[in-house]
């Protein structure tokens, strides 16, 4: 039940529109859809021509239009410029009835878009926790000027927009944090070895383009790109005298070296996080060979997880074309030939075929991260 006082506060106009709008928003999943809907409902309820939603970019210290009715290109302004900047910095709403006589008004935007701004209602997007994440701006009331009553409606919608934006920003930050931690941990293993950051970037991206070519969906390919760099994390458990030996390993030393697969699996196994489970499969099986002659278990063909079969090609191609303390780099043509020659022996023929199909992309990645 809606409190009758709510109606009287708002002079009972527009309430059905507002309720319908919230019901529709509840159905939406993506932040972009939510913000478009909020802009549309706001325009309808306050009866104005355009609504823009500006989001604050912390790094660049600018406000940019995530949503802007009637404007195709993104508008980006310094956080201290214009009405929008003032509202953001002061975290207070503003009703402007004659913008061209207001010194705060930024005429550049009209100049760039060819639009004539007659009046503005701009409202800070403040979250429940009190953070201002942007500005909601209504332009050109269809009839007369914006009034205090409009502010009440915009306020309700703005809190919703602010919290949607904050959630999306938090999600994005958590995702980027995760990706970076994973990458830096993988790097820890490689630091002891001569291999580098660039080796990890290259082999991760080779794995990604091969998987795409094989038809795996974008989400899976992205997970593979994130999991692949962890393949050698078990090298953390290999003694320096073996790992860093500037010469060929003895049979006994190579037996020790092979344990990096099992060590990596032990570090990564049993996680609830899918990327880590994928990484554990890759760590244990990236030196298995298609014909069953690999290690540690001598798995064969489809017994080897597909993510490991893909990473095997990506990793060996990069190892072959790179210098190691114990070997020189092979020229690219010879390395490609060596991969082809091992099709059906060391490598899955389907993966080798995909690798050949996207060799131009692979060489472009190689060049980019030389
Ligand atoms: P890595 O140097 O990153 O090499 C990865 C894989 O690429 C190797 O797995 C192998 O399949 C392939 N590969 C690398 N270089 C060559 C090459 O010159 N010819 C051919 N045909 N394939 C090559 P593998 O052999 O299981 O070795 C695993 C890891 O063991 C190597 O990683 C490296 O860290 C270490 N390792 C292997 N052999 C030696 C060695 O003789 N001396 C030293 N110090 N380390 C070695
Ligand atoms: C301003 O922020 O001063 C101008 C806003 C606009 O025209 O969109
Ligand atoms: C290694 O595993 O020790 C080197 C790279 C690879 O083939 O995974
Ligand atoms: Fe390895």
Coordinates of C-alpha atoms and ligand atoms in Angstrom, one line a residue:
X1 CA 0.0 0.0 0.0
X2 CA 1.2 3.4 -0.8
X3 CA 1.0 6.0 2.0
X4 CA -1.6 8.6 1.1
X5 CA 0.8 11.2 2.3
X6 CA 3.1 10.2 -0.5
X7 CA 0.4 11.3 -2.9
X8 CA -0.3 14.6 -1.3
X9 CA 3.5 15.3 -1.1
X10 CA 3.6 15.0 -4.8
X11 CA 0.3 16.6 -5.5
X12 CA -0.7 13.1 -6.8
X13 CA 0.4 13.9 -10.4
X14 CA 2.6 11.3 -12.2
X15 CA 2.6 8.7 -9.4
X16 CA 1.3 5.9 -11.7
X17 CA 4.1 6.8 -14.2
X18 CA 6.7 6.6 -11.5
X19 CA 5.4 3.2 -10.2
X20 CA 5.3 1.8 -13.7
X21 CA 8.8 3.0 -14.3
X22 CA 10.1 1.3 -11.2
X23 CA 8.4 -2.0 -12.1
X24 CA 10.0 -1.8 -15.5
X25 CA 13.5 -1.1 -14.1
X26 CA 13.1 -4.1 -11.8
X27 CA 13.1 -6.3 -14.9
X28 CA 16.4 -5.0 -16.3
X29 CA 19.7 -6.6 -15.8
X30 CA 22.4 -4.4 -17.4
X31 CA 23.5 -1.1 -16.0
X32 CA 23.1 0.6 -19.4
X33 CA 19.5 -0.5 -19.7
X34 CA 18.7 0.7 -16.2
X35 CA 20.2 4.1 -16.9
X36 CA 18.4 4.5 -20.2
X37 CA 15.2 3.6 -18.6
X38 CA 15.8 6.1 -15.7
X39 CA 16.5 8.9 -18.3
X40 CA 13.4 8.0 -20.2
X41 CA 11.1 8.0 -17.1
X42 CA 12.7 11.2 -15.9
X43 CA 12.0 13.0 -19.2
X44 CA 8.4 11.8 -19.1
X45 CA 7.7 12.7 -15.5
X46 CA 9.3 16.2 -15.5
X47 CA 8.2 16.8 -19.1
X48 CA 11.4 17.9 -20.5
X49 CA 13.1 17.5 -23.9
X50 CA 16.3 15.8 -22.9
X51 CA 17.9 14.0 -20.0
X52 CA 21.6 13.2 -19.7
X53 CA 23.3 11.1 -17.1
X54 CA 27.0 12.1 -16.5
X55 CA 29.3 9.7 -14.7
X56 CA 32.5 10.8 -12.8
X57 CA 35.7 9.3 -14.1
X58 CA 38.1 9.3 -11.1
X59 CA 41.3 8.8 -13.1
X60 CA 40.7 11.5 -15.7
X61 CA 38.7 13.8 -13.3
X62 CA 36.0 14.3 -15.9
X63 CA 32.3 13.9 -16.1
X64 CA 31.1 12.0 -19.2
X65 CA 27.7 11.3 -20.6
X66 CA 26.8 7.6 -20.2
X67 CA 23.3 8.5 -21.5
X68 CA 22.4 11.6 -23.5
X69 CA 19.1 12.0 -25.3
X70 CA 19.5 13.3 -28.8
X71 CA 23.3 13.3 -28.7
X72 CA 25.2 10.6 -30.6
X73 CA 28.7 11.2 -29.3
X74 CA 29.9 11.0 -25.8
X75 CA 30.2 14.5 -24.1
X76 CA 33.1 14.8 -21.7
X77 CA 33.8 17.8 -19.4
X78 CA 36.3 18.6 -16.7
X79 CA 34.8 18.0 -13.2
X80 CA 34.9 21.7 -12.4
X81 CA 33.3 23.0 -15.6
X82 CA 29.8 24.2 -16.3
X83 CA 26.5 23.6 -14.5
X84 CA 27.2 19.9 -14.4
X85 CA 30.6 20.4 -12.8
X86 CA 29.2 22.8 -10.2
X87 CA 26.4 20.4 -9.2
X88 CA 28.9 17.6 -9.0
X89 CA 31.5 19.4 -6.8
X90 CA 28.9 21.0 -4.6
X91 CA 26.7 17.9 -4.5
X92 CA 23.6 20.2 -4.7
X93 CA 20.8 20.5 -7.2
X94 CA 20.4 23.6 -9.4
X95 CA 17.5 25.0 -11.3
X96 CA 18.6 27.4 -14.0
X97 CA 16.0 29.3 -16.0
X98 CA 18.3 31.5 -18.1
X99 CA 21.6 29.6 -18.7
X100 CA 23.1 32.0 -21.1
X101 CA 23.2 34.7 -18.4
X102 CA 24.6 32.3 -15.8
X103 CA 28.4 32.5 -15.6
X104 CA 28.7 28.8 -14.6
X105 CA 27.0 27.7 -17.8
X106 CA 29.3 25.9 -20.3
X107 CA 28.3 27.2 -23.7
X108 CA 30.8 24.9 -25.4
X109 CA 28.4 22.0 -25.3
X110 CA 25.6 23.8 -27.1
X111 CA 28.2 25.1 -29.6
X112 CA 29.4 21.5 -30.3
X113 CA 25.9 19.9 -30.5
X114 CA 24.0 22.8 -32.2
X115 CA 21.3 22.6 -29.5
X116 CA 19.9 25.6 -27.7
X117 CA 19.6 25.2 -23.9
X118 CA 16.7 27.2 -22.4
X119 CA 16.6 25.9 -18.9
X120 CA 18.2 23.2 -16.8
X121 CA 17.5 21.1 -13.8
X122 CA 20.7 19.3 -12.7
X123 CA 20.8 16.9 -9.8
X124 CA 23.8 15.2 -8.1
X125 CA 23.8 11.4 -8.2
X126 CA 24.4 10.6 -4.6
X127 CA 24.5 7.0 -3.3
X128 CA 23.0 5.8 0.0
X129 CA 26.6 5.8 1.3
X130 CA 26.9 9.5 0.5
X131 CA 29.3 9.3 -2.5
X132 CA 28.5 11.5 -5.5
X133 CA 29.1 9.4 -8.6
X134 CA 27.7 11.8 -11.3
X135 CA 25.0 14.2 -12.3
X136 CA 21.6 13.8 -13.8
X137 CA 20.7 16.7 -16.0
X138 CA 17.2 17.6 -17.4
X139 CA 17.2 20.2 -20.2
X140 CA 14.4 22.3 -21.7
X141 CA 11.1 21.9 -19.8
X142 CA 8.4 21.5 -22.5
X143 CA 6.2 24.1 -20.9
X144 CA 7.7 26.9 -18.8
X145 CA 10.6 26.4 -16.3
X146 CA 11.6 23.6 -13.9
X147 CA 9.9 24.0 -10.5
X148 CA 10.6 22.6 -7.0
X149 CA 8.1 19.8 -7.6
X150 CA 10.2 18.4 -10.4
X151 CA 13.1 18.2 -8.0
X152 CA 11.2 15.8 -5.8
X153 CA 10.7 13.3 -8.6
X154 CA 14.2 13.6 -9.9
X155 CA 15.5 13.0 -6.4
X156 CA 13.8 9.6 -6.1
X157 CA 15.1 8.5 -9.5
X158 CA 18.6 9.9 -8.9
X159 CA 19.2 7.7 -5.9
X160 CA 18.3 4.7 -7.9
X161 CA 20.6 5.8 -10.7
X162 CA 23.5 6.5 -8.3
X163 CA 23.3 3.1 -6.7
X164 CA 23.1 1.3 -10.0
X165 CA 26.2 3.2 -11.1
X166 CA 28.1 2.5 -7.8
X167 CA 27.3 -1.2 -8.1
X168 CA 28.6 -1.4 -11.6
X169 CA 31.7 0.5 -10.7
X170 CA 32.4 -1.8 -7.8
X171 CA 31.9 -4.9 -9.9
X172 CA 34.2 -3.5 -12.5
X173 CA 36.9 -2.8 -9.9
X174 CA 36.6 -6.2 -8.3
X175 CA 37.0 -7.8 -11.7
X176 CA 40.0 -5.8 -12.6
X177 CA 41.6 -6.4 -9.1
X178 CA 41.1 -10.2 -9.6
X179 CA 42.6 -10.2 -13.0
X180 CA 45.6 -8.2 -11.9
X181 CA 46.3 -10.3 -8.8
X182 CA 46.2 -13.5 -10.8
X183 CA 48.6 -12.0 -13.4
X184 CA 51.0 -10.8 -10.8
X185 CA 51.1 -14.1 -9.0
X186 CA 51.8 -15.9 -12.2
X187 CA 54.6 -13.5 -12.8
X188 CA 56.1 -14.5 -9.4
X189 CA 56.8 -17.9 -10.8
X190 CA 58.3 -16.6 -13.9
X191 CA 60.6 -14.2 -12.2
X192 CA 63.0 -16.9 -11.1
X193 CA 63.1 -18.1 -14.6
X194 CA 64.4 -16.1 -17.5
X195 CA 60.9 -16.0 -19.0
X196 CA 59.1 -12.7 -18.7
X197 CA 55.9 -10.8 -18.3
X198 CA 55.8 -10.6 -22.1
X199 CA 55.9 -14.4 -22.4
X200 CA 52.8 -14.6 -20.2
X201 CA 51.0 -11.9 -22.2
X202 CA 51.9 -13.6 -25.5
X203 CA 50.9 -17.1 -24.6
X204 CA 47.7 -15.9 -22.9
X205 CA 46.7 -14.1 -26.0
X206 CA 47.8 -16.9 -28.4
X207 CA 45.6 -19.2 -26.4
X208 CA 42.7 -16.8 -26.6
X209 CA 42.8 -16.4 -30.4
X210 CA 43.2 -20.1 -31.0
X211 CA 40.2 -20.8 -28.7
X212 CA 38.1 -18.2 -30.5
X213 CA 39.0 -19.7 -33.9
X214 CA 37.9 -23.1 -32.5
X215 CA 34.5 -21.6 -31.8
X216 CA 34.4 -21.4 -28.0
X217 CA 32.2 -18.6 -26.7
X218 CA 33.6 -15.3 -25.6
X219 CA 33.2 -15.9 -21.8
X220 CA 35.1 -19.2 -22.0
X221 CA 37.9 -17.7 -24.1
X222 CA 38.2 -14.8 -21.6
X223 CA 38.5 -17.3 -18.8
X224 CA 41.2 -19.2 -20.7
X225 CA 43.1 -16.0 -21.3
X226 CA 43.1 -15.4 -17.6
X227 CA 43.9 -19.0 -16.6
X228 CA 46.6 -19.7 -19.1
X229 CA 49.4 -17.5 -17.5
X230 CA 49.2 -19.7 -14.4
X231 CA 50.3 -22.8 -16.2
X232 CA 53.9 -22.8 -14.8
X233 CA 53.1 -21.5 -11.3
X234 CA 54.3 -24.8 -10.0
X235 CA 57.9 -23.8 -11.0
X236 CA 57.9 -21.9 -7.6
X237 CA 58.5 -25.3 -6.1
X238 CA 61.5 -26.2 -8.3
X239 CA 65.0 -25.7 -6.9
X240 CA 67.2 -22.9 -8.4
X241 CA 70.0 -25.2 -9.4
X242 CA 67.6 -27.0 -11.8
X243 CA 65.3 -24.2 -12.8
X244 CA 68.1 -21.8 -13.6
X245 CA 70.7 -24.3 -15.0
X246 CA 72.2 -22.6 -18.1
X247 CA 72.7 -26.0 -19.8
X248 CA 70.9 -29.2 -20.7
X249 CA 69.2 -31.0 -17.8
X250 CA 70.3 -34.5 -16.8
X251 CA 67.5 -37.1 -16.9
X252 CA 67.3 -37.0 -13.1
X253 CA 67.0 -33.2 -13.1
X254 CA 64.4 -33.3 -15.8
X255 CA 62.4 -35.8 -13.6
X256 CA 62.4 -33.1 -10.9
X257 CA 61.5 -30.4 -13.4
X258 CA 58.4 -32.4 -14.5
X259 CA 57.0 -32.0 -11.0
X260 CA 56.1 -28.4 -11.7
X261 CA 52.9 -29.6 -13.3
X262 CA 51.8 -31.4 -10.1
X263 CA 53.0 -28.6 -7.8
X264 CA 50.9 -26.1 -9.9
X265 CA 47.9 -28.3 -9.7
X266 CA 48.3 -28.6 -5.9
X267 CA 48.4 -24.8 -5.6
X268 CA 45.3 -24.2 -7.8
X269 CA 43.0 -27.3 -7.2
X270 CA 39.6 -27.4 -5.5
X271 CA 38.7 -23.8 -6.0
X272 CA 35.1 -22.6 -6.3
X273 CA 36.3 -20.1 -8.8
X274 CA 36.0 -21.4 -12.3
X275 CA 39.0 -19.6 -13.7
X276 CA 41.2 -21.3 -11.0
X277 CA 39.7 -24.7 -11.7
X278 CA 40.5 -24.2 -15.4
X279 CA 44.0 -23.1 -14.4
X280 CA 44.5 -26.2 -12.3
X281 CA 43.6 -28.4 -15.3
X282 CA 46.1 -26.5 -17.4
X283 CA 48.8 -26.7 -14.8
X284 CA 48.5 -30.5 -14.5
X285 CA 48.1 -31.3 -18.2
X286 CA 50.0 -28.7 -20.3
X287 CA 52.9 -31.1 -20.9
X288 CA 50.7 -34.1 -21.8
X289 CA 51.0 -35.0 -25.4
X290 CA 48.1 -36.0 -27.8
X291 CA 49.7 -39.4 -28.6
X292 CA 50.1 -40.2 -24.9
X293 CA 53.9 -39.7 -24.6
X294 CA 53.7 -36.6 -22.3
X295 CA 53.9 -36.1 -18.6
X296 CA 53.0 -36.4 -15.7
X297 CA 50.4 -39.1 -16.4
X298 CA 50.7 -40.0 -20.1
X299 CA 47.1 -38.9 -20.9
X300 CA 46.0 -39.3 -24.5
X301 CA 43.8 -37.3 -26.9
X302 CA 40.5 -36.2 -25.4
X303 CA 41.6 -37.4 -21.9
X304 CA 43.6 -34.2 -21.9
X305 CA 41.4 -31.2 -21.0
X306 CA 40.9 -29.0 -24.1
X307 CA 42.2 -25.9 -22.3
X308 CA 45.5 -27.7 -21.7
X309 CA 45.7 -28.9 -25.4
X310 CA 45.3 -25.3 -26.5
X311 CA 47.8 -23.9 -24.0
X312 CA 50.3 -26.6 -25.0
X313 CA 50.5 -25.2 -28.6
X314 CA 50.5 -21.5 -27.4
X315 CA 53.2 -22.2 -24.8
X316 CA 55.5 -24.3 -27.0
X317 CA 55.3 -21.9 -29.9
X318 CA 56.3 -19.1 -27.6
X319 CA 59.1 -21.2 -26.0
X320 CA 60.4 -22.1 -29.5
X321 CA 60.5 -18.6 -30.7
X322 CA 62.1 -17.3 -27.5
X323 CA 65.7 -17.5 -26.2
X324 CA 66.1 -19.5 -23.0
X325 CA 69.3 -19.8 -20.9
X326 CA 69.6 -23.4 -22.2
X327 CA 68.7 -22.7 -25.9
X328 CA 68.5 -20.2 -28.7
X329 CA 65.3 -19.0 -30.4
X330 CA 64.2 -20.7 -33.6
X331 CA 63.1 -18.5 -36.5
X332 CA 59.3 -18.2 -36.8
X333 CA 58.9 -20.2 -40.0
X334 CA 60.9 -23.1 -38.4
X335 CA 58.8 -22.9 -35.2
X336 CA 55.6 -23.1 -37.2
X337 CA 56.9 -26.1 -39.1
X338 CA 57.9 -27.8 -35.8
X339 CA 54.3 -27.3 -34.5
X340 CA 52.8 -28.7 -37.7
X341 CA 55.2 -31.7 -37.7
X342 CA 53.9 -32.5 -34.2
X343 CA 50.2 -32.4 -35.2
X344 CA 48.7 -35.7 -34.0
X345 CA 51.8 -36.5 -32.0
X346 CA 52.5 -33.8 -29.4
X347 CA 49.5 -31.7 -30.3
X348 CA 45.8 -32.0 -31.0
X349 CA 45.4 -31.7 -34.8
X350 CA 42.3 -29.4 -34.4
X351 CA 44.3 -27.0 -32.2
X352 CA 47.2 -27.0 -34.7
X353 CA 44.7 -26.3 -37.6
X354 CA 43.2 -23.4 -35.6
X355 CA 46.7 -22.1 -34.8
X356 CA 47.5 -22.1 -38.5
X357 CA 44.3 -20.4 -39.4
X358 CA 45.1 -17.5 -37.1
X359 CA 48.8 -17.4 -37.6
X360 CA 48.6 -13.7 -38.8
X361 CA 46.9 -12.8 -35.5
X362 CA 49.5 -14.7 -33.5
X363 CA 52.4 -13.0 -35.3
X364 CA 50.7 -9.6 -34.7
X365 CA 50.5 -10.4 -30.9
X366 CA 54.2 -11.6 -31.0
X367 CA 55.2 -8.3 -32.6
X368 CA 53.2 -6.2 -30.2
X369 CA 54.8 -7.9 -27.1
X370 CA 58.3 -8.5 -28.4
Ligands
LIG1 P1 60.2 -23.8 -21.4 O1 61.6 -23.4 -21.7 O2 59.2 -22.7 -21.2 O3 59.7 -24.8 -22.5 C1 58.4 -25.2 -22.7 C2 58.2 -26.3 -23.6 O4 58.5 -25.9 -24.9 C3 59.1 -27.5 -23.4 O5 58.5 -28.4 -22.4 C4 59.1 -28.1 -24.8 O6 58.0 -28.9 -25.0 C5 59.1 -26.9 -25.7 N1 60.5 -26.5 -26.0 C6 61.2 -25.5 -25.5 N2 62.4 -25.5 -26.1 C7 62.4 -26.4 -27.1 C8 63.4 -26.8 -28.1 O7 64.5 -26.2 -28.2 N3 63.0 -27.8 -28.9 C9 61.8 -28.4 -28.8 N4 61.5 -29.4 -29.7 N5 60.9 -28.1 -27.9 C10 61.2 -27.1 -27.0 P2 59.5 -29.4 -21.6 O8 60.5 -30.0 -22.5 O9 58.6 -30.3 -20.9 O10 60.2 -28.5 -20.6 C11 59.6 -27.9 -19.6 C12 60.4 -26.9 -18.9 O11 61.6 -27.5 -18.4 C13 61.0 -25.8 -19.8 O12 60.1 -24.7 -20.0 C14 62.2 -25.4 -19.0 O13 61.8 -24.5 -18.0 C15 62.7 -26.6 -18.4 N6 63.7 -27.3 -19.3 C16 63.5 -28.2 -20.2 N7 64.7 -28.6 -20.8 C17 65.6 -27.9 -20.1 C18 67.1 -27.9 -20.2 O14 67.7 -28.6 -21.0 N8 67.7 -27.0 -19.4 C19 67.1 -26.2 -18.5 N9 67.8 -25.4 -17.8 N10 65.7 -26.2 -18.4 C20 65.0 -27.1 -19.2
LIG2 C1 26.7 22.9 -18.4 O1 27.0 22.0 -17.7 O2 27.0 24.1 -18.1 C2 26.0 22.8 -19.7 C3 25.2 21.5 -19.7 C4 24.7 21.1 -21.0 O3 24.4 22.0 -21.9 O4 24.5 19.9 -21.2
LIG3 C1 57.2 -25.4 -18.5 O1 56.2 -25.9 -18.5 O2 58.1 -25.6 -17.7 C2 57.6 -24.5 -19.6 C3 56.5 -24.1 -20.5 C4 55.5 -25.2 -20.9 O3 55.7 -26.0 -21.8 O4 54.5 -25.1 -20.2
LIG4 FE1 55.4 -26.0 -18.1

